[in-house]
GROMACS .gro file of C-alpha atoms in nm:
model
  430
    1MET     CA    1   8.815   3.004  19.557
    2THR     CA    2   8.958   3.107  19.895
    3GLN     CA    3   8.928   3.448  20.043
    4ALA     CA    4   9.307   3.476  20.052
    5HIS     CA    5   9.317   3.425  19.677
    6GLN     CA    6   9.042   3.681  19.624
    7ALA     CA    7   9.225   3.943  19.829
    8PRO     CA    8   9.603   3.917  19.790
    9SER     CA    9   9.814   4.112  20.035
   10PRO     CA   10   9.892   4.476  19.945
   11LEU     CA   11  10.265   4.397  19.947
   12ALA     CA   12  10.222   4.113  19.697
   13THR     CA   13  10.010   4.335  19.472
   14VAL     CA   14  10.264   4.618  19.481
   15ILE     CA   15  10.548   4.379  19.392
   16ARG     CA   16  10.352   4.224  19.106
   17VAL     CA   17  10.250   4.551  18.947
   18THR     CA   18  10.586   4.728  18.988
   19SER     CA   19  10.800   4.438  18.861
   20GLY     CA   20  10.783   4.572  18.505
   21ASN     CA   21  10.898   4.914  18.626
   22PHE     CA   22  11.196   4.742  18.784
   23LEU     CA   23  11.293   4.575  18.456
   24GLU     CA   24  11.247   4.896  18.256
   25MET     CA   25  11.468   5.107  18.482
   26PHE     CA   26  11.726   4.830  18.523
   27ASP     CA   27  11.786   4.842  18.149
   28PHE     CA   28  11.768   5.222  18.123
   29PHE     CA   29  12.025   5.270  18.396
   30LEU     CA   30  12.262   5.018  18.239
   31TYR     CA   31  12.244   5.210  17.912
   32GLY     CA   32  12.338   5.532  18.089
   33PHE     CA   33  12.621   5.385  18.294
   34TYR     CA   34  12.775   5.190  18.006
   35ALA     CA   35  12.722   5.474  17.757
   36THR     CA   36  13.095   5.510  17.687
   37TYR     CA   37  13.125   5.138  17.604
   38ILE     CA   38  12.806   5.141  17.398
   39ALA     CA   39  12.944   5.442  17.210
   40SER     CA   40  13.264   5.262  17.112
   41THR     CA   41  13.078   4.938  17.026
   42PHE     CA   42  12.787   5.071  16.821
   43PHE     CA   43  12.871   5.435  16.740
   44PRO     CA   44  13.247   5.443  16.679
   45SER     CA   45  13.409   5.760  16.545
   46GLY     CA   46  13.740   5.936  16.573
   47ASN     CA   47  13.593   6.173  16.833
   48GLU     CA   48  13.490   6.050  17.179
   49TYR     CA   49  13.251   6.344  17.226
   50VAL     CA   50  13.073   6.271  16.895
   51SER     CA   51  13.038   5.901  16.978
   52LEU     CA   52  12.900   5.978  17.325
   53MET     CA   53  12.655   6.230  17.183
   54ALA     CA   54  12.535   5.973  16.926
   55THR     CA   55  12.484   5.721  17.206
   56PHE     CA   56  12.277   5.964  17.411
   57VAL     CA   57  12.077   6.068  17.103
   58ALA     CA   58  11.991   5.700  17.051
   59PHE     CA   59  11.896   5.684  17.421
   60GLY     CA   60  11.672   5.988  17.377
   61ALA     CA   61  11.516   5.852  17.057
   62GLY     CA   62  11.327   5.597  17.261
   63PHE     CA   63  11.157   5.878  17.447
   64LEU     CA   64  11.017   6.018  17.124
   65MET     CA   65  10.807   5.701  17.098
   66ARG     CA   66  10.662   5.747  17.444
   67PRO     CA   67  10.378   5.985  17.351
   68LEU     CA   68  10.267   5.745  17.076
   69GLY     CA   69  10.282   5.454  17.319
   70ALA     CA   70  10.092   5.659  17.576
   71VAL     CA   71   9.803   5.726  17.339
   72VAL     CA   72   9.786   5.383  17.169
   73LEU     CA   73   9.862   5.155  17.465
   74GLY     CA   74   9.701   5.391  17.717
   75GLY     CA   75   9.379   5.373  17.518
   76VAL     CA   76   9.406   4.994  17.519
   77ILE     CA   77   9.449   4.981  17.897
   78ASP     CA   78   9.157   5.220  17.957
   79ARG     CA   79   8.943   4.994  17.741
   80ILE     CA   80   9.049   4.631  17.811
   81GLY     CA   81   9.169   4.672  18.169
   82ARG     CA   82   9.479   4.742  18.377
   83ARG     CA   83   9.592   4.380  18.412
   84LYS     CA   84   9.584   4.278  18.044
   85GLY     CA   85   9.737   4.606  17.935
   86LEU     CA   86  10.032   4.578  18.173
   87ILE     CA   87  10.111   4.229  18.042
   88LEU     CA   88  10.106   4.363  17.686
   89THR     CA   89  10.346   4.647  17.767
   90LEU     CA   90  10.583   4.402  17.933
   91LEU     CA   91  10.589   4.188  17.617
   92ILE     CA   92  10.682   4.484  17.395
   93MET     CA   93  10.941   4.610  17.643
   94SER     CA   94  11.103   4.267  17.655
   95CYS     CA   95  11.152   4.262  17.278
   96GLY     CA   96  11.350   4.586  17.296
   97THR     CA   97  11.561   4.466  17.588
   98ILE     CA   98  11.654   4.139  17.417
   99LEU     CA   99  11.739   4.319  17.094
  100ILE     CA  100  11.985   4.558  17.260
  101ALA     CA  101  12.148   4.280  17.462
  102PHE     CA  102  12.227   4.059  17.163
  103VAL     CA  103  12.305   4.300  16.877
  104PRO     CA  104  12.663   4.250  16.748
  105GLY     CA  105  12.891   4.553  16.738
  106TYR     CA  106  12.963   4.791  16.450
  107ALA     CA  107  13.286   4.606  16.373
  108THR     CA  108  13.083   4.290  16.302
  109ILE     CA  109  12.769   4.403  16.116
  110GLY     CA  110  12.847   4.764  16.029
  111ILE     CA  111  12.568   5.020  16.004
  112PHE     CA  112  12.307   4.763  16.106
  113ALA     CA  113  12.445   4.768  16.462
  114PRO     CA  114  12.339   5.126  16.548
  115ILE     CA  115  12.016   5.083  16.350
  116LEU     CA  116  11.915   4.777  16.555
  117VAL     CA  117  12.011   4.948  16.881
  118VAL     CA  118  11.790   5.244  16.792
  119LEU     CA  119  11.508   5.002  16.698
  120GLY     CA  120  11.541   4.838  17.038
  121ARG     CA  121  11.522   5.178  17.206
  122LEU     CA  122  11.212   5.268  17.002
  123LEU     CA  123  11.035   4.949  17.115
  124GLN     CA  124  11.131   5.017  17.476
  125GLY     CA  125  11.009   5.375  17.446
  126PHE     CA  126  10.678   5.269  17.294
  127SER     CA  127  10.604   5.034  17.584
  128ALA     CA  128  10.747   5.264  17.850
  129GLY     CA  129  10.510   5.536  17.729
  130VAL     CA  130  10.231   5.367  17.921
  131GLU     CA  131  10.414   5.137  18.165
  132LEU     CA  132  10.463   5.405  18.430
  133GLY     CA  133  10.113   5.544  18.383
  134GLY     CA  134   9.951   5.201  18.390
  135VAL     CA  135  10.133   5.105  18.709
  136SER     CA  136  10.059   5.438  18.880
  137VAL     CA  137   9.689   5.424  18.793
  138TYR     CA  138   9.668   5.062  18.912
  139LEU     CA  139   9.827   5.153  19.247
  140ALA     CA  140   9.602   5.458  19.286
  141GLU     CA  141   9.289   5.253  19.220
  142MET     CA  142   9.380   4.972  19.459
  143ALA     CA  143   9.501   5.198  19.742
  144PRO     CA  144   9.292   5.236  20.060
  145PRO     CA  145   9.124   5.576  20.106
  146GLY     CA  146   9.365   5.844  20.223
  147ARG     CA  147   9.678   5.644  20.131
  148LYS     CA  148   9.706   5.698  19.756
  149GLY     CA  149  10.025   5.900  19.785
  150PHE     CA  150  10.200   5.627  19.981
  151TYR     CA  151  10.091   5.346  19.750
  152VAL     CA  152  10.161   5.529  19.422
  153SER     CA  153  10.507   5.626  19.546
  154TRP     CA  154  10.611   5.261  19.522
  155GLN     CA  155  10.598   5.289  19.144
  156SER     CA  156  10.897   5.524  19.158
  157ALA     CA  157  11.053   5.335  19.449
  158SER     CA  158  11.065   5.018  19.236
  159GLN     CA  159  11.276   5.208  18.985
  160GLN     CA  160  11.521   5.296  19.260
  161ALA     CA  161  11.548   4.929  19.354
  162ALA     CA  162  11.642   4.861  18.993
  163ILE     CA  163  11.907   5.132  19.002
  164MET     CA  164  12.059   4.987  19.319
  165ALA     CA  165  12.061   4.637  19.170
  166ALA     CA  166  12.221   4.758  18.846
  167ALA     CA  167  12.478   4.972  19.030
  168ALA     CA  168  12.573   4.685  19.262
  169LEU     CA  169  12.609   4.451  18.964
  170GLY     CA  170  12.823   4.703  18.778
  171PHE     CA  171  13.039   4.758  19.086
  172ALA     CA  172  13.097   4.382  19.116
  173LEU     CA  173  13.190   4.356  18.747
  174ASN     CA  174  13.441   4.639  18.779
  175ARG     CA  175  13.601   4.454  19.068
  176ALA     CA  176  13.607   4.120  18.886
  177LEU     CA  177  13.713   4.232  18.537
  178SER     CA  178  13.980   4.459  18.401
  179PRO     CA  179  13.875   4.786  18.231
  180ALA     CA  180  13.969   4.635  17.894
  181GLU     CA  181  13.750   4.327  17.957
  182VAL     CA  182  13.456   4.543  18.065
  183GLY     CA  183  13.493   4.755  17.752
  184GLU     CA  184  13.519   4.459  17.515
  185TRP     CA  185  13.246   4.226  17.644
  186GLY     CA  186  13.188   4.260  18.018
  187TRP     CA  187  12.941   4.549  17.981
  188ARG     CA  188  12.696   4.311  17.809
  189ILE     CA  189  12.668   4.081  18.113
  190PRO     CA  190  12.417   4.302  18.302
  191PHE     CA  191  12.202   4.326  17.987
  192PHE     CA  192  12.201   3.946  17.959
  193ILE     CA  193  12.094   3.928  18.324
  194GLY     CA  194  11.813   4.168  18.241
  195CYS     CA  195  11.696   3.925  17.973
  196MET     CA  196  11.699   3.645  18.230
  197ILE     CA  197  11.473   3.853  18.456
  198ILE     CA  198  11.205   3.882  18.186
  199PRO     CA  199  11.042   3.536  18.236
  200ILE     CA  200  11.032   3.594  18.612
  201VAL     CA  201  10.850   3.925  18.566
  202PHE     CA  202  10.598   3.762  18.331
  203VAL     CA  203  10.520   3.496  18.590
  204ILE     CA  204  10.483   3.757  18.862
  205ARG     CA  205  10.264   3.995  18.661
  206ARG     CA  206  10.027   3.733  18.516
  207HIS     CA  207   9.883   3.686  18.867
  208LEU     CA  208   9.765   4.047  18.886
  209GLN     CA  209   9.395   4.098  18.951
  210GLU     CA  210   9.191   4.372  18.788
  211THR     CA  211   9.118   4.675  19.009
  212GLU     CA  212   8.771   4.696  19.160
  213GLU     CA  213   8.730   5.054  19.038
  214PHE     CA  214   8.784   4.949  18.677
  215LYS     CA  215   8.554   4.644  18.707
  216ALA     CA  216   8.280   4.865  18.849
  217ARG     CA  217   8.291   5.100  18.551
  218LYS     CA  218   7.990   5.048  18.326
  219HIS     CA  219   8.120   5.223  18.015
  220ARG     CA  220   8.448   5.135  17.842
  221PRO     CA  221   8.527   5.419  17.600
  222ALA     CA  222   8.613   5.347  17.238
  223PHE     CA  223   8.943   5.478  17.105
  224ARG     CA  224   8.769   5.770  16.930
  225GLU     CA  225   8.600   5.869  17.257
  226ILE     CA  226   8.935   5.858  17.435
  227LEU     CA  227   9.095   6.087  17.177
  228HIS     CA  228   8.800   6.328  17.201
  229SER     CA  229   8.823   6.339  17.580
  230ILE     CA  230   9.199   6.399  17.574
  231ALA     CA  231   9.150   6.681  17.322
  232ALA     CA  232   8.880   6.833  17.542
  233ASN     CA  233   9.113   6.818  17.843
  234TRP     CA  234   9.428   6.937  17.665
  235ARG     CA  235   9.494   7.206  17.930
  236LEU     CA  236   9.515   6.938  18.199
  237VAL     CA  237   9.753   6.737  17.982
  238VAL     CA  238   9.978   7.039  17.924
  239LEU     CA  239   9.981   7.136  18.292
  240GLY     CA  240  10.041   6.772  18.386
  241MET     CA  241  10.334   6.765  18.145
  242MET     CA  242  10.480   7.079  18.303
  243LEU     CA  243  10.432   6.926  18.647
  244VAL     CA  244  10.632   6.620  18.543
  245VAL     CA  245  10.919   6.809  18.377
  246MET     CA  246  11.090   6.866  18.713
  247THR     CA  247  11.064   6.504  18.824
  248THR     CA  248  11.179   6.349  18.495
  249VAL     CA  249  11.470   6.590  18.438
  250SER     CA  250  11.600   6.556  18.794
  251PHE     CA  251  11.560   6.178  18.787
  252TYR     CA  252  11.763   6.128  18.470
  253LEU     CA  253  12.017   6.383  18.589
  254ILE     CA  254  12.094   6.216  18.923
  255THR     CA  255  12.067   5.853  18.807
  256VAL     CA  256  12.118   5.783  18.436
  257TYR     CA  257  12.355   6.076  18.370
  258ALA     CA  258  12.533   6.078  18.707
  259PRO     CA  259  12.772   5.788  18.636
  260THR     CA  260  12.882   5.944  18.306
  261PHE     CA  261  12.915   6.283  18.480
  262GLY     CA  262  13.128   6.127  18.751
  263LYS     CA  263  13.358   5.946  18.506
  264SER     CA  264  13.380   6.184  18.209
  265VAL     CA  265  13.345   6.526  18.374
  266LEU     CA  266  13.463   6.486  18.733
  267LYS     CA  267  13.721   6.221  18.640
  268LEU     CA  268  13.625   5.995  18.927
  269SER     CA  269  13.671   5.620  18.897
  270ALA     CA  270  13.396   5.397  18.758
  271ALA     CA  271  13.371   5.227  19.098
  272ASP     CA  272  13.323   5.560  19.277
  273SER     CA  273  13.056   5.668  19.028
  274LEU     CA  274  12.868   5.340  19.073
  275LEU     CA  275  12.891   5.353  19.451
  276ALA     CA  276  12.758   5.708  19.455
  277THR     CA  277  12.473   5.610  19.224
  278PHE     CA  278  12.386   5.314  19.447
  279CYS     CA  279  12.359   5.554  19.741
  280ILE     CA  280  12.137   5.785  19.534
  281GLY     CA  281  11.904   5.495  19.455
  282LEU     CA  282  11.890   5.404  19.823
  283SER     CA  283  11.818   5.765  19.920
  284ASN     CA  284  11.539   5.787  19.663
  285PHE     CA  285  11.398   5.452  19.776
  286ILE     CA  286  11.371   5.581  20.133
  287TRP     CA  287  11.242   5.931  20.065
  288LEU     CA  288  10.982   5.850  19.800
  289PRO     CA  289  10.734   5.655  20.019
  290VAL     CA  290  10.802   5.889  20.312
  291MET     CA  291  10.708   6.193  20.105
  292GLY     CA  292  10.421   6.011  19.937
  293ALA     CA  293  10.276   5.940  20.281
  294LEU     CA  294  10.342   6.300  20.388
  295SER     CA  295  10.149   6.424  20.084
  296ASP     CA  296   9.852   6.216  20.206
  297ARG     CA  297   9.862   6.405  20.536
  298ILE     CA  298   9.935   6.765  20.435
  299GLY     CA  299   9.825   6.768  20.070
  300ARG     CA  300  10.012   6.768  19.743
  301TRP     CA  301  10.075   7.136  19.674
  302PRO     CA  302  10.295   7.223  19.979
  303LEU     CA  303  10.547   6.962  19.866
  304LEU     CA  304  10.519   7.056  19.501
  305VAL     CA  305  10.586   7.424  19.569
  306THR     CA  306  10.859   7.375  19.829
  307PHE     CA  307  11.057   7.129  19.621
  308THR     CA  308  11.047   7.333  19.305
  309VAL     CA  309  11.164   7.652  19.476
  310LEU     CA  310  11.459   7.474  19.639
  311PRO     CA  311  11.608   7.341  19.310
  312ILE     CA  312  11.568   7.682  19.148
  313LEU     CA  313  11.778   7.829  19.427
  314THR     CA  314  12.032   7.552  19.488
  315ALA     CA  315  12.082   7.317  19.189
  316HIS     CA  316  12.358   7.512  19.011
  317PRO     CA  317  12.533   7.636  19.328
  318VAL     CA  318  12.556   7.281  19.463
  319LEU     CA  319  12.705   7.147  19.139
  320SER     CA  320  12.944   7.446  19.122
  321TRP     CA  321  13.066   7.361  19.470
  322LEU     CA  322  13.118   7.001  19.358
  323VAL     CA  323  13.315   7.077  19.040
  324ASN     CA  324  13.533   7.332  19.221
  325ASP     CA  325  13.628   7.083  19.492
  326THR     CA  326  13.580   6.738  19.345
  327THR     CA  327  13.603   6.440  19.576
  328PHE     CA  328  13.397   6.126  19.607
  329ALA     CA  329  13.254   6.251  19.937
  330HIS     CA  330  13.151   6.583  19.782
  331MET     CA  331  12.989   6.410  19.485
  332LEU     CA  332  12.793   6.193  19.725
  333GLU     CA  333  12.683   6.494  19.933
  334ALA     CA  334  12.577   6.694  19.627
  335GLU     CA  335  12.390   6.402  19.472
  336LEU     CA  336  12.214   6.321  19.800
  337TRP     CA  337  12.085   6.679  19.819
  338LEU     CA  338  11.955   6.659  19.461
  339SER     CA  339  11.807   6.319  19.547
  340PHE     CA  340  11.622   6.460  19.846
  341MET     CA  341  11.467   6.735  19.633
  342TYR     CA  342  11.374   6.494  19.353
  343ALA     CA  343  11.217   6.231  19.580
  344SER     CA  344  11.027   6.486  19.788
  345TYR     CA  345  10.877   6.641  19.476
  346ASN     CA  346  10.809   6.312  19.301
  347GLY     CA  347  10.639   6.167  19.609
  348ALA     CA  348  10.359   6.417  19.553
  349THR     CA  349  10.376   6.456  19.174
  350VAL     CA  350  10.289   6.109  19.049
  351VAL     CA  351   9.982   6.067  19.267
  352ALA     CA  352   9.873   6.422  19.183
  353LEU     CA  353   9.882   6.332  18.814
  354THR     CA  354   9.648   6.036  18.873
  355GLU     CA  355   9.406   6.271  19.051
  356ILE     CA  356   9.381   6.548  18.794
  357MET     CA  357   9.290   6.319  18.500
  358PRO     CA  358   8.928   6.216  18.426
  359ALA     CA  359   8.869   5.858  18.545
  360HIS     CA  360   8.760   5.713  18.209
  361VAL     CA  361   9.085   5.824  18.040
  362ARG     CA  362   9.304   5.823  18.348
  363THR     CA  363   9.573   5.595  18.206
  364VAL     CA  364   9.607   5.759  17.866
  365GLY     CA  365   9.587   6.112  18.013
  366PHE     CA  366   9.850   6.038  18.277
  367SER     CA  367  10.074   5.854  18.032
  368LEU     CA  368  10.051   6.122  17.764
  369ALA     CA  369  10.141   6.403  18.006
  370TYR     CA  370  10.429   6.203  18.153
  371SER     CA  371  10.553   6.085  17.814
  372LEU     CA  372  10.552   6.433  17.664
  373ALA     CA  373  10.757   6.562  17.957
  374THR     CA  374  11.002   6.275  17.923
  375ALA     CA  375  11.024   6.291  17.543
  376VAL     CA  376  11.073   6.666  17.518
  377PHE     CA  377  11.274   6.729  17.834
  378GLY     CA  378  11.372   6.443  18.068
  379GLY     CA  379  11.486   6.178  17.821
  380PHE     CA  380  11.731   6.416  17.658
  381THR     CA  381  11.881   6.528  17.989
  382PRO     CA  382  12.205   6.332  17.933
  383VAL     CA  383  12.260   6.478  17.586
  384ILE     CA  384  12.153   6.829  17.692
  385SER     CA  385  12.380   6.816  17.998
  386THR     CA  386  12.670   6.699  17.781
  387TRP     CA  387  12.603   6.977  17.530
  388LEU     CA  388  12.564   7.247  17.798
  389ILE     CA  389  12.901   7.162  17.949
  390GLN     CA  390  13.066   7.162  17.606
  391ALA     CA  391  12.898   7.488  17.493
  392THR     CA  392  12.945   7.692  17.811
  393GLY     CA  393  13.265   7.546  17.951
  394ASP     CA  394  13.082   7.531  18.286
  395LYS     CA  395  13.093   7.180  18.431
  396ALA     CA  396  12.806   7.271  18.664
  397ALA     CA  397  12.580   7.377  18.374
  398PRO     CA  398  12.342   7.079  18.421
  399GLY     CA  399  12.229   7.262  18.735
  400TYR     CA  400  12.073   7.531  18.514
  401TRP     CA  401  11.878   7.261  18.332
  402MET     CA  402  11.740   7.124  18.658
  403ALA     CA  403  11.650   7.475  18.779
  404ALA     CA  404  11.462   7.546  18.455
  405ALA     CA  405  11.271   7.219  18.494
  406ALA     CA  406  11.182   7.314  18.851
  407ALA     CA  407  11.045   7.647  18.728
  408CYS     CA  408  10.808   7.457  18.495
  409GLY     CA  409  10.691   7.245  18.787
  410LEU     CA  410  10.632   7.551  19.006
  411ILE     CA  411  10.420   7.723  18.740
  412ALA     CA  412  10.212   7.407  18.688
  413ALA     CA  413  10.164   7.343  19.060
  414LEU     CA  414  10.040   7.696  19.121
  415ALA     CA  415   9.811   7.684  18.817
  416LEU     CA  416   9.660   7.348  18.914
  417TYR     CA  417   9.620   7.397  19.286
  418ARG     CA  418   9.584   7.773  19.326
  419PRO     CA  419   9.640   7.755  19.703
  420TRP     CA  420   9.527   8.114  19.752
  421ARG     CA  421   9.179   8.012  19.626
  422GLY     CA  422   9.166   7.660  19.768
  423SER     CA  423   9.294   7.341  19.607
  424ARG     CA  424   9.126   7.290  19.273
  425VAL     CA  425   9.263   6.937  19.233
  426GLU     CA  426   9.181   6.812  19.581
  427ALA     CA  427   8.834   6.960  19.556
  428THR     CA  428   8.784   6.781  19.224
  429ALA     CA  429   8.920   6.454  19.362
  430ALA     CA  430   8.690   6.473  19.660
   0.00000   0.00000   0.00000
């Protein structure tokens, strides 16, 4: 065996491990952007608002499976290894993706259509419960000393690449097809393309090598030991969940919900909404590794505190400015500001979460904290934002939701790091 084979390049390793993240977010974004078409196809009713709410509830249902996936699949990965576990999660995720892509509409199979769509979302949620955690832990364990923040940030950056790819594809379809054609059948094309990506991702990921840190571990905990350790460290899980609330709410607000917000609330064209979302993905893709690297140099907590205070102060005012003077340029400016705050915070958050969890249950602890935050808060951001606007009459009301999420992150960051006493997490990690 050659030395080159024994030590693949860092770039190749990052691409291999994050390929599943790309597929997951590609499908999630498509669901958010084509929510109005999915609503009319699978959840038809005489009321557009009711159909859209049902669609977003189905979207959020997948997130309710994430904590279960985090515990079950996270325990598997902590026991059998990062490589084998990530291949397993990809298999389950693929089943959900294929199911959603090929389910006939309500007009063809009746009530079975929404049931099968929800089943597909549940499968995706179960696998996604550990996909992000497994990838983040893998990147943290293979990163050179002092560069964990930079390497782990590529987990989130891969999701932004998926958003850009999906937005560009959607933009091309809107140019090539009429609105009626997109609504009838064209919206399925990106989902079919997602299915075609699946075999490529399997080929890429099967060449992953196990991390040296995991191979060096002498004891592989049984599932009962994992549950006992998680129970003993429940405070860390809760604080980790609170830390993630800001990043998951802001992410789904500026990416998955943004196209629907642009079309349904701001009354911008579908093309404008897609173009703005593409720019948001590009902004996130740039800022995430930059801020991950910055967190390696100055520490995690300065970024965590700064970029929770800023959303508390500016999220609602920025959206108010946008809805009071709606143009494509203003939507882009507002979204880019929210993107900067999200990416700056997330660049420090994900790596911090890998550092606060005990090594022997790092995957399940990370995944459970992240999944709880997503299931309870982030995953329901589209439906909560839709409800807030309807209930308050304030089109900028989603800004309050982001500010509340930032407040959770600020409390958790201060509790975990306690900068006035020295950094508890960094001291532990050292």
